[in-house]
mmCIF file of C-alpha atoms and ligand atoms in Angstrom:
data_model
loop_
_atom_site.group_PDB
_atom_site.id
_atom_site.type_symbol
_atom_site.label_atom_id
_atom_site.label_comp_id
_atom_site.label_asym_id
_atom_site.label_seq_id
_atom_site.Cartn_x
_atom_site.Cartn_y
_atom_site.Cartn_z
ATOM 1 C CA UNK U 16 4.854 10.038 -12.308
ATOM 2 C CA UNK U 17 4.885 9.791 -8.574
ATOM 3 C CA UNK U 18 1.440 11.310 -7.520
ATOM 4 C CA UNK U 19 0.243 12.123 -3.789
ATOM 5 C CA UNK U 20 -2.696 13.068 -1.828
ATOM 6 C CA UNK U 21 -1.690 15.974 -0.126
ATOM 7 C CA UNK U 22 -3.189 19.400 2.340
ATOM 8 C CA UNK U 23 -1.105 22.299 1.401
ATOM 9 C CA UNK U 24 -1.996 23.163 5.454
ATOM 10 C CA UNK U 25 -4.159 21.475 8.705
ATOM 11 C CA UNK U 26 -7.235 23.067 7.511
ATOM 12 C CA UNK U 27 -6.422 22.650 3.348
ATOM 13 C CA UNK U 28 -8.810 19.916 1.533
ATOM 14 C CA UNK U 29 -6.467 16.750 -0.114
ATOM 15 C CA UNK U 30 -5.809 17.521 -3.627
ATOM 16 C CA UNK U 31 -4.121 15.549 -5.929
ATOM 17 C CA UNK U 32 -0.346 16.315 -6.572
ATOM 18 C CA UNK U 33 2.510 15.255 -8.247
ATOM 19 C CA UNK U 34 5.962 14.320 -6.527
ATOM 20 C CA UNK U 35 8.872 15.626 -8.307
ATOM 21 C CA UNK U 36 12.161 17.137 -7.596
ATOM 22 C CA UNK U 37 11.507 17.091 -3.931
ATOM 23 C CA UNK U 38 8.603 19.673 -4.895
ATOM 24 C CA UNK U 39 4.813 18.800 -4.637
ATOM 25 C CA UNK U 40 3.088 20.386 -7.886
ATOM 26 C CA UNK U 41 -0.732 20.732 -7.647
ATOM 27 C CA UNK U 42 -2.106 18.860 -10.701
ATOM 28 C CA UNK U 43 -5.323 20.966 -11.195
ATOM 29 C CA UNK U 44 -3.614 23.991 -10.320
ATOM 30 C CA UNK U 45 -0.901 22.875 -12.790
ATOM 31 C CA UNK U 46 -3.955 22.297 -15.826
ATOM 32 C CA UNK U 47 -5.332 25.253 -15.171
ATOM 33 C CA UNK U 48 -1.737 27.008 -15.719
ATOM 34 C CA UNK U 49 -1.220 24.926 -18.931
ATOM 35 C CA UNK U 50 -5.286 25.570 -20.339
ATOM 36 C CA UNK U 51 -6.148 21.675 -19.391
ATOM 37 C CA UNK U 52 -8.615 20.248 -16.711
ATOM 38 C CA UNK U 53 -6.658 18.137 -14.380
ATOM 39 C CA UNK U 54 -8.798 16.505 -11.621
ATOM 40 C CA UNK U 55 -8.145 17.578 -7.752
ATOM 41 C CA UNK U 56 -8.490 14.144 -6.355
ATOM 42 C CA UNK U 57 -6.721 10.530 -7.385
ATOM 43 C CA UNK U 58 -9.738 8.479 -7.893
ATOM 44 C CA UNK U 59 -10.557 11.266 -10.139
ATOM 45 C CA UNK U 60 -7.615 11.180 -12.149
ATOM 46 C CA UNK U 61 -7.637 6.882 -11.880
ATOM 47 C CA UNK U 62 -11.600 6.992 -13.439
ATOM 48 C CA UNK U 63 -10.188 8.959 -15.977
ATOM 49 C CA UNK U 64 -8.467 6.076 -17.779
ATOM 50 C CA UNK U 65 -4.772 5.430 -18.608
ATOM 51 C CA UNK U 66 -4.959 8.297 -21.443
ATOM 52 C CA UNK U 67 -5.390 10.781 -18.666
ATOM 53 C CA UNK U 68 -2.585 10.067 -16.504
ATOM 54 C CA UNK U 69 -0.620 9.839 -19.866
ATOM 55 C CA UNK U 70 -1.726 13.210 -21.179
ATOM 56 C CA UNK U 71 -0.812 14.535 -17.905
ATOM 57 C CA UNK U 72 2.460 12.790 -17.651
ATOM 58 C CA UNK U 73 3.123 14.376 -21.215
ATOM 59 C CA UNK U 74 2.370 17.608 -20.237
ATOM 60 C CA UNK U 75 4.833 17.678 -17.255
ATOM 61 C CA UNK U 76 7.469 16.857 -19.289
ATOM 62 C CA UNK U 77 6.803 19.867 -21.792
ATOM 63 C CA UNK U 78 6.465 22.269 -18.932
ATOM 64 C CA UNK U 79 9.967 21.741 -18.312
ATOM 65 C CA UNK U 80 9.923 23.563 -14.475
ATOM 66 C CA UNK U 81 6.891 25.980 -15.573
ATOM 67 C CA UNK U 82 4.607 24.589 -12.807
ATOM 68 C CA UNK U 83 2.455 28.148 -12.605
ATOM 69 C CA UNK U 84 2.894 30.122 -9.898
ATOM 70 C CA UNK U 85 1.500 29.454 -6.478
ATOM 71 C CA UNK U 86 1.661 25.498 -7.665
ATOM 72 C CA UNK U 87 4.386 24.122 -5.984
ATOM 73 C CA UNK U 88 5.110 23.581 -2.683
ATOM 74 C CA UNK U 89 8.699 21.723 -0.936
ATOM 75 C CA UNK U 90 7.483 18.064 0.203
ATOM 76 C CA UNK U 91 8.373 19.159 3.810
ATOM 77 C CA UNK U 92 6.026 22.200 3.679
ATOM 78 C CA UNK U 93 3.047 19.742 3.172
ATOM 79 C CA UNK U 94 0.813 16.683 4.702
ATOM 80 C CA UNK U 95 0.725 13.786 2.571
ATOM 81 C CA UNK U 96 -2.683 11.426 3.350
ATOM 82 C CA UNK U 97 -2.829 7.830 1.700
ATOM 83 C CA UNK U 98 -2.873 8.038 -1.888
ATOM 84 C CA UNK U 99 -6.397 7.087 -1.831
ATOM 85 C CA UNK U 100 -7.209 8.241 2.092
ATOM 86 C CA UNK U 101 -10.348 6.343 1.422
ATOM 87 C CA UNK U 102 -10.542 3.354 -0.520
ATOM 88 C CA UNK U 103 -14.244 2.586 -2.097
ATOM 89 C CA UNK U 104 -13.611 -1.006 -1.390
ATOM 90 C CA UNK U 105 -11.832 -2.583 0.869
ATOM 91 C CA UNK U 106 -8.313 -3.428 0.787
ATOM 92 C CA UNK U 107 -7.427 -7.366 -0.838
ATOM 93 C CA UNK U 108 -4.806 -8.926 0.826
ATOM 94 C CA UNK U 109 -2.444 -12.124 -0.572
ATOM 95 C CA UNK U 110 -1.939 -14.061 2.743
ATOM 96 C CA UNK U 111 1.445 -16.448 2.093
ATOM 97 C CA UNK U 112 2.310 -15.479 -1.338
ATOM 98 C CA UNK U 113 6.417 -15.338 -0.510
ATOM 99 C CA UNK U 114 8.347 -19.035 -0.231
ATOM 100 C CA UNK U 115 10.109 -18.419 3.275
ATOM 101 C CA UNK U 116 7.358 -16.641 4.515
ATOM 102 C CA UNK U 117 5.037 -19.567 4.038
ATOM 103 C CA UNK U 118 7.693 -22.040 5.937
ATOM 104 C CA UNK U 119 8.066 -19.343 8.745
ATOM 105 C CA UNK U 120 4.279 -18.798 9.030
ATOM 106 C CA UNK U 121 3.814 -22.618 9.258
ATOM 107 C CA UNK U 122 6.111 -22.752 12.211
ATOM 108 C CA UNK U 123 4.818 -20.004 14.158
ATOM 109 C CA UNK U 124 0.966 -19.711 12.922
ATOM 110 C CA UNK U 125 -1.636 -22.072 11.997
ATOM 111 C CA UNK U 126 -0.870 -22.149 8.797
ATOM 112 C CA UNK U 127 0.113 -24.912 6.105
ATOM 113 C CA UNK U 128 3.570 -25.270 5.110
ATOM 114 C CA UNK U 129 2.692 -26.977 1.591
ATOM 115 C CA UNK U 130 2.911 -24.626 -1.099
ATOM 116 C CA UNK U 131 -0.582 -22.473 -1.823
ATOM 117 C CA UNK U 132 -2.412 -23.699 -5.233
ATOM 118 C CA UNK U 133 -4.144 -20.671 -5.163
ATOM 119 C CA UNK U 134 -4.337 -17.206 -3.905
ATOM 120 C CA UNK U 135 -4.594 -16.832 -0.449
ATOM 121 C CA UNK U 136 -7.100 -13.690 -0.045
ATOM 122 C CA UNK U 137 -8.393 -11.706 2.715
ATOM 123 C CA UNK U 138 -9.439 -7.986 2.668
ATOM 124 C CA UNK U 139 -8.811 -5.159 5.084
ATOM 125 C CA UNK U 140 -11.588 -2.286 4.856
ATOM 126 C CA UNK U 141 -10.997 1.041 3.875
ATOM 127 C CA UNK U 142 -11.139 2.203 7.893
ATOM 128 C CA UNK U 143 -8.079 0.373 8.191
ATOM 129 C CA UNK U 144 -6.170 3.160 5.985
ATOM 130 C CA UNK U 145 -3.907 5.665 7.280
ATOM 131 C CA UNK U 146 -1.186 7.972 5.728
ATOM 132 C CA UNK U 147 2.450 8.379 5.994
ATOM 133 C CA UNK U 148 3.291 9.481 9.503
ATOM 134 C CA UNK U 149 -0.092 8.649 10.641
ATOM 135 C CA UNK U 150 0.075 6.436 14.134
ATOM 136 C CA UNK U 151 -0.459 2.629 14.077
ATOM 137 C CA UNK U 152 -3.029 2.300 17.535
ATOM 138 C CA UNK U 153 -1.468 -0.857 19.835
ATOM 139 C CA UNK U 154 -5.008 -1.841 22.336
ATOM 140 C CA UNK U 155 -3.355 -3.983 24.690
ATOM 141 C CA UNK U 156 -6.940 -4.998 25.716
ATOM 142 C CA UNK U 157 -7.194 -6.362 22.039
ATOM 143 C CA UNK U 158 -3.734 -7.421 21.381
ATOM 144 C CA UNK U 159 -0.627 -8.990 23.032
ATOM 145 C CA UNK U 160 0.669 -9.733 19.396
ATOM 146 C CA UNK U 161 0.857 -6.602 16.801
ATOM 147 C CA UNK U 162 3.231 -7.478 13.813
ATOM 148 C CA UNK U 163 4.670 -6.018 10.744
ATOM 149 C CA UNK U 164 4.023 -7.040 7.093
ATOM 150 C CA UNK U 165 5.872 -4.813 4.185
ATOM 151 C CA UNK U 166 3.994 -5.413 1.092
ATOM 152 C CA UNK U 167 3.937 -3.939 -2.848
ATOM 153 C CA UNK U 168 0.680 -2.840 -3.558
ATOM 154 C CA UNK U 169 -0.993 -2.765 -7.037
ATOM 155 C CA UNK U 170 -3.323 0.023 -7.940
ATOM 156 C CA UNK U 171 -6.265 -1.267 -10.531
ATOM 157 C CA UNK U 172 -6.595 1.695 -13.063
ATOM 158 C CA UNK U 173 -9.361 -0.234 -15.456
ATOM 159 C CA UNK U 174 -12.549 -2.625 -14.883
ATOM 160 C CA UNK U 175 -10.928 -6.052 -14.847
ATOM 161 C CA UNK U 176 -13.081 -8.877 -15.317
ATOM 162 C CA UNK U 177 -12.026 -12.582 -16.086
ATOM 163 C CA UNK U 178 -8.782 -11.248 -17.556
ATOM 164 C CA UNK U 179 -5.979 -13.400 -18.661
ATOM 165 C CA UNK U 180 -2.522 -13.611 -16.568
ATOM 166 C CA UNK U 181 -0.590 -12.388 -19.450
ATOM 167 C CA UNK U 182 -2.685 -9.475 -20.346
ATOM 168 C CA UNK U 183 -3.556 -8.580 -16.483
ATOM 169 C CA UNK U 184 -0.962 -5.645 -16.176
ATOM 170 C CA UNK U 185 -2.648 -3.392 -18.732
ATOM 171 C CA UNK U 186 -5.056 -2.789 -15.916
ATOM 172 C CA UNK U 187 -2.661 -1.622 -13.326
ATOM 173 C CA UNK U 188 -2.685 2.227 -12.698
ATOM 174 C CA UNK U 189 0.367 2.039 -10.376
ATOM 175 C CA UNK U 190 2.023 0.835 -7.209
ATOM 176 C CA UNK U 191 2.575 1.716 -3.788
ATOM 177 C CA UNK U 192 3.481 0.765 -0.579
ATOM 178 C CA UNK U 193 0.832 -1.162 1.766
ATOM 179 C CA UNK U 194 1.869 -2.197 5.486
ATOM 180 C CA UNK U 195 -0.227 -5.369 6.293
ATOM 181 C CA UNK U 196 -0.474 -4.653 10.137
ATOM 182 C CA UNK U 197 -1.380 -7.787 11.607
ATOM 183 C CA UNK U 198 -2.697 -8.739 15.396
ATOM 184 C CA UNK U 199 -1.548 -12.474 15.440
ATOM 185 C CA UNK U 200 -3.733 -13.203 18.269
ATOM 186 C CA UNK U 201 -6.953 -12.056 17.121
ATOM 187 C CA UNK U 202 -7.885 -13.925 14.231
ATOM 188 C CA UNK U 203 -10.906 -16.195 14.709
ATOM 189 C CA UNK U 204 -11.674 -19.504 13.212
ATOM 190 C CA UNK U 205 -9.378 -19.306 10.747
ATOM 191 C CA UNK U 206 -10.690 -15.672 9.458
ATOM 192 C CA UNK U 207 -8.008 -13.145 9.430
ATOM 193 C CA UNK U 208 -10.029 -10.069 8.875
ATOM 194 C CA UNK U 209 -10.827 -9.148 12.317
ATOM 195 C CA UNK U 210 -6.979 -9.712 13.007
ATOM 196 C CA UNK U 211 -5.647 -7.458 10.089
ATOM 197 C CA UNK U 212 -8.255 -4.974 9.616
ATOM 198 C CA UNK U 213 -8.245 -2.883 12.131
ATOM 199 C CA UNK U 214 -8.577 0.480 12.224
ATOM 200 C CA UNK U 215 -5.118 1.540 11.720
ATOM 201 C CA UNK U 216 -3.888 -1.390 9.979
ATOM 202 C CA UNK U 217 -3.184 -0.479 6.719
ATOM 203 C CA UNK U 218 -0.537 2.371 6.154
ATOM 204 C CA UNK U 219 -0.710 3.223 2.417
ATOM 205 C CA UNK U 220 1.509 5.286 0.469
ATOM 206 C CA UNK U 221 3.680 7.282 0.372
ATOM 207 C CA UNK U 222 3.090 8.146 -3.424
ATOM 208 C CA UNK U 223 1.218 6.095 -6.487
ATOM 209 C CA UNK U 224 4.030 5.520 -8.767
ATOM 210 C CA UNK U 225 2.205 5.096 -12.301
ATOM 211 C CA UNK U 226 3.247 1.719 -14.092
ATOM 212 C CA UNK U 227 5.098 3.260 -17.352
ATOM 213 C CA UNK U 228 7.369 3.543 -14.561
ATOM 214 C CA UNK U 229 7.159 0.070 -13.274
ATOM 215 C CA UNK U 230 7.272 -2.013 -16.360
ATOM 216 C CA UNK U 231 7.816 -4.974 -14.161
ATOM 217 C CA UNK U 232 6.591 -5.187 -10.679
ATOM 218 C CA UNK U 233 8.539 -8.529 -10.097
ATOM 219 C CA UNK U 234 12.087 -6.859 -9.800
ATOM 220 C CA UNK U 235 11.645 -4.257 -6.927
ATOM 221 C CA UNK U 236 13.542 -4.716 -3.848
ATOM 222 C CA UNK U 237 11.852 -4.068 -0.197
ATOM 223 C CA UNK U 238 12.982 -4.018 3.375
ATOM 224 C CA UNK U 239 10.951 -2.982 6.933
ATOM 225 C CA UNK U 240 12.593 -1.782 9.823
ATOM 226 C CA UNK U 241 11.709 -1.658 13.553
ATOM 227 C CA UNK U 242 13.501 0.993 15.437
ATOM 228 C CA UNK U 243 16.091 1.154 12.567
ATOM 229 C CA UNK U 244 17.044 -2.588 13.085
ATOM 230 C CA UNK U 245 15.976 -4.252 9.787
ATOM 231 C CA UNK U 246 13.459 -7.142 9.738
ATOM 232 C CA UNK U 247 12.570 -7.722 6.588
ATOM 233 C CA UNK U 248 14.701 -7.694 3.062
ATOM 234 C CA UNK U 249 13.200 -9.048 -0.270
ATOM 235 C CA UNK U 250 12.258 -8.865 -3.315
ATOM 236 C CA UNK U 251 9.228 -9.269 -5.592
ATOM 237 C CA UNK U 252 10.953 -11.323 -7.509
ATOM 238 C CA UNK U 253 10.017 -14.366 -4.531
ATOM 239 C CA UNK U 254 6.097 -14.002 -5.038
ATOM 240 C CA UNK U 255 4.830 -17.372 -5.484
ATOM 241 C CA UNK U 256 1.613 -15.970 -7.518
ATOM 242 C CA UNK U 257 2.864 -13.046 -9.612
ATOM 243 C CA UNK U 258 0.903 -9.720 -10.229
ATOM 244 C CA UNK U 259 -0.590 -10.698 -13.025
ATOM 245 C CA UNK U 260 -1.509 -13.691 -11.713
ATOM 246 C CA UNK U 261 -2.981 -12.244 -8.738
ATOM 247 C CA UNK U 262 -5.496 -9.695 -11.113
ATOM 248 C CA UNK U 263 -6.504 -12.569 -13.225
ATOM 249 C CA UNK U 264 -7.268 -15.145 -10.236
ATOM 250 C CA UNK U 265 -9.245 -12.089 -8.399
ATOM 251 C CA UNK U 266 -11.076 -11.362 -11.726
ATOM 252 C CA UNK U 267 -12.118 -14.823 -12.091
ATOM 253 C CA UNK U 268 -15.111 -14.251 -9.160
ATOM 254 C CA UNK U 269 -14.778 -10.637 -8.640
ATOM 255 C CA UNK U 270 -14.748 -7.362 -10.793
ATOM 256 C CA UNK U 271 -11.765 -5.262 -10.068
ATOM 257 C CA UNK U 272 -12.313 -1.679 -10.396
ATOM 258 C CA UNK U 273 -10.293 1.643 -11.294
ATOM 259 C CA UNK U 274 -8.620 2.434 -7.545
ATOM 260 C CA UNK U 275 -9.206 -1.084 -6.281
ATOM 261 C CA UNK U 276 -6.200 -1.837 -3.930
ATOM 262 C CA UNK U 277 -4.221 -5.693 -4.118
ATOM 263 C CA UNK U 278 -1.586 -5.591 -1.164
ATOM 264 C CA UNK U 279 0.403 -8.439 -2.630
ATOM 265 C CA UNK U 280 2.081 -10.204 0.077
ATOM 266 C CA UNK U 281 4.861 -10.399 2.168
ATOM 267 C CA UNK U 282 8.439 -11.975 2.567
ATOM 268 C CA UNK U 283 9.881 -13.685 5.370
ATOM 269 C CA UNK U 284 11.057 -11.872 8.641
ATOM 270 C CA UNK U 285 7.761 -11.140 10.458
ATOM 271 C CA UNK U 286 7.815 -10.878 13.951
ATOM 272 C CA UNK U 287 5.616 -14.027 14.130
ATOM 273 C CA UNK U 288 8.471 -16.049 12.278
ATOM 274 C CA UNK U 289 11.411 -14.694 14.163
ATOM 275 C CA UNK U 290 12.633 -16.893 17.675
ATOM 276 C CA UNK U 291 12.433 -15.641 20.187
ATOM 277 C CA UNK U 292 9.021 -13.803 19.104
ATOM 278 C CA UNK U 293 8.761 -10.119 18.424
ATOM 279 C CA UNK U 294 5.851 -7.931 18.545
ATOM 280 C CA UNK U 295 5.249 -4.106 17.957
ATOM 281 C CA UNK U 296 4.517 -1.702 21.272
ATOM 282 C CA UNK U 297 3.943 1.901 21.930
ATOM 283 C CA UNK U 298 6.530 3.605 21.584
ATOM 284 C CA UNK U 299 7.823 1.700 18.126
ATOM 285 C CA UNK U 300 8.743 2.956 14.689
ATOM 286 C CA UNK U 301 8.349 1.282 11.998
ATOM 287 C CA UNK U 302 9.637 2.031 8.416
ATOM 288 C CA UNK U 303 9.269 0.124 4.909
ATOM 289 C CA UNK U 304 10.188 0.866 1.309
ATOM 290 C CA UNK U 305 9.770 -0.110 -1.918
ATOM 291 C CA UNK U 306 12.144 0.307 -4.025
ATOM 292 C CA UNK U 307 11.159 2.928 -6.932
ATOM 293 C CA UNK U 308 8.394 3.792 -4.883
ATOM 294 C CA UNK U 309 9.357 5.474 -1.295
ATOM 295 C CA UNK U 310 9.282 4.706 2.414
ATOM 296 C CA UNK U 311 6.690 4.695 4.976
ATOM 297 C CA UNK U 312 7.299 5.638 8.451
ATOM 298 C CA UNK U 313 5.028 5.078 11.307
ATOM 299 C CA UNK U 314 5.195 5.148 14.934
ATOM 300 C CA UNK U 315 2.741 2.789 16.824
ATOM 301 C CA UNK U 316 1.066 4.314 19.870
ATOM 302 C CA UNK U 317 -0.959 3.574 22.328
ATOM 303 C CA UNK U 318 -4.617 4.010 21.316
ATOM 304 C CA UNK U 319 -5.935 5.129 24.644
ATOM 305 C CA UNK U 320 -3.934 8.372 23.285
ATOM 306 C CA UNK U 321 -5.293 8.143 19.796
ATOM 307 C CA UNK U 322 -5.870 11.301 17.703
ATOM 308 C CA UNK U 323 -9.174 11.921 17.591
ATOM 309 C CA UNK U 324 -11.160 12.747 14.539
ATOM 310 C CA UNK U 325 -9.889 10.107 12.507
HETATM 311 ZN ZN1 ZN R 402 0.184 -9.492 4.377
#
């Protein structure tokens, strides 16, 4: 299943929905049709537990095209928000977990260029998230240097707590697509969480694709563009700490919870890395997929022009 947070209009509350055919179904409205409660809300449906999402998934397939009427809605006719507009936690983030993004970042930042024996985390809080479509602010009183950062992220469905690597990916719910928006220039001491969390800094989504649909996370292709001139091409297949990996290394000091977020890294072809330099400004667009998943788009703007409300 591909499931969204979506408002069926500017003044609709987000409800949980599921992406298919181009259509967005609404999952409670679609339980009520079928005589079974269906949350209105992902975190809902996540808290639920794997057999939830399963029975639902089930039950979509049965329906065969009988959504109910008044359930359905073209993807066009409809805002999607994050997946999760607001995270409970924040955001963890795998600095340097891609081989040629670790040499490039070694040139160009101050970082090592020997390989990482461990994770490399940092966290981006749940402020930071915005939708598809939703404007990445550029302060050029806070930044000269805003770059780009496509990343796969993992979606925790169950309590994880000193799991093992090979049993880790029983607790994903599903995966999406994170951008790791990063403002080179204002990280202090060392500490990168001032320079990547930002309000702003995180676009998430467009859709949670569950795992049964992902059986392995390490085989998905992804690419970022900046004004349609690509910048970044991968695939997960380059992580240097795997997803499992990265769920049992977290769960070693911290519990990971259902609708915990892991943005897992990215490859090489930053703006950082590249020579001459390149940096995102007003007026940008940036997109980034992954494949199975979807594709973000984003324009940055200038935040003295920022949508209010927020
Ligand atoms: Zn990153």
């Amino acid at each position: 299943m591909k499931l969204v947070t979506y408002m069926a209009d500017a003044e609709a509350a987000a409800r949980l929905g599921i992406l298919r055919d181009g259509l967005v179904i609404d999952a409670a409205g679609f339980g009520a049709h079928i005589g079974h409660a269906v949350p209105d809300r992902m975190l809902d449906l996540i808290d639920e537990g794997p057999y939830a999402a399963a029975q639902l998934g089930k039950a979509l397939e049965a329906a065969q095209g009988d959504w109910g009427s008044g359930n359905t809605r073209p993807i066009e006719n409809v805002r999607l928000l994050a997946p999760i507009p607001r995270p409970r936690k924040n955001v963890f983030g795998i600095g340097l977990n891609y081989l040629d993004h670790i040499t490039e970042s070694a040139k160009a930042l101050d970082t090592d260029d020997s390989l990482p024996k461990e994770p490399v985390v940092f966290s981006k809080p749940p402020t930071a998230v915005i939708g598809p479509g939703d404007p990445v602010c550029h302060d050029a009183d806070m930044t000269q240097q805003l770059d780009w950062e496509v990343e796969l992220a993992v979606i925790v469905g169950t309590r994880a707590w000193r799991v093992a690597r090979e049993t880790a990916l029983s607790h994903v719910f599903g995966y999406s697509v994170l951008i790791d928006i990063s403002a080179r220039d204002n990280r202090r001491a060392g500490q990168w969480i001032f320079s990547k969390g930002q309000d702003s800094y995180a676009p998430f989504g467009p859709c949670i694709v569950t795992a049964d649909e992902i059986p392995d996370p390490q085989k998905l292709d992804l690419w970022l563009t900046v004004n349609g001139v690509e910048k970044q091409r991968s695939n997960t297949s380059h992580m240097l700490f795997k997803v499992g990996k990265l769920i049992a290394d977290l769960s070693k000091g911290i519990t990971l919870e259902p609708g915990d977020i892991i943005a897992s890294g990215t490859p090489e072809g930053v703006g950082a890395g590249r020579d001459p330099q390149e940096w995102l400004w007003p007026g940008d667009v940036i997109e980034a997929h992954v494949q199975g998943i979807g594709t973000l788009r984003h324009p940055v703007i200038d935040s003295t022009v920022r949508p209010r409300g927020r």
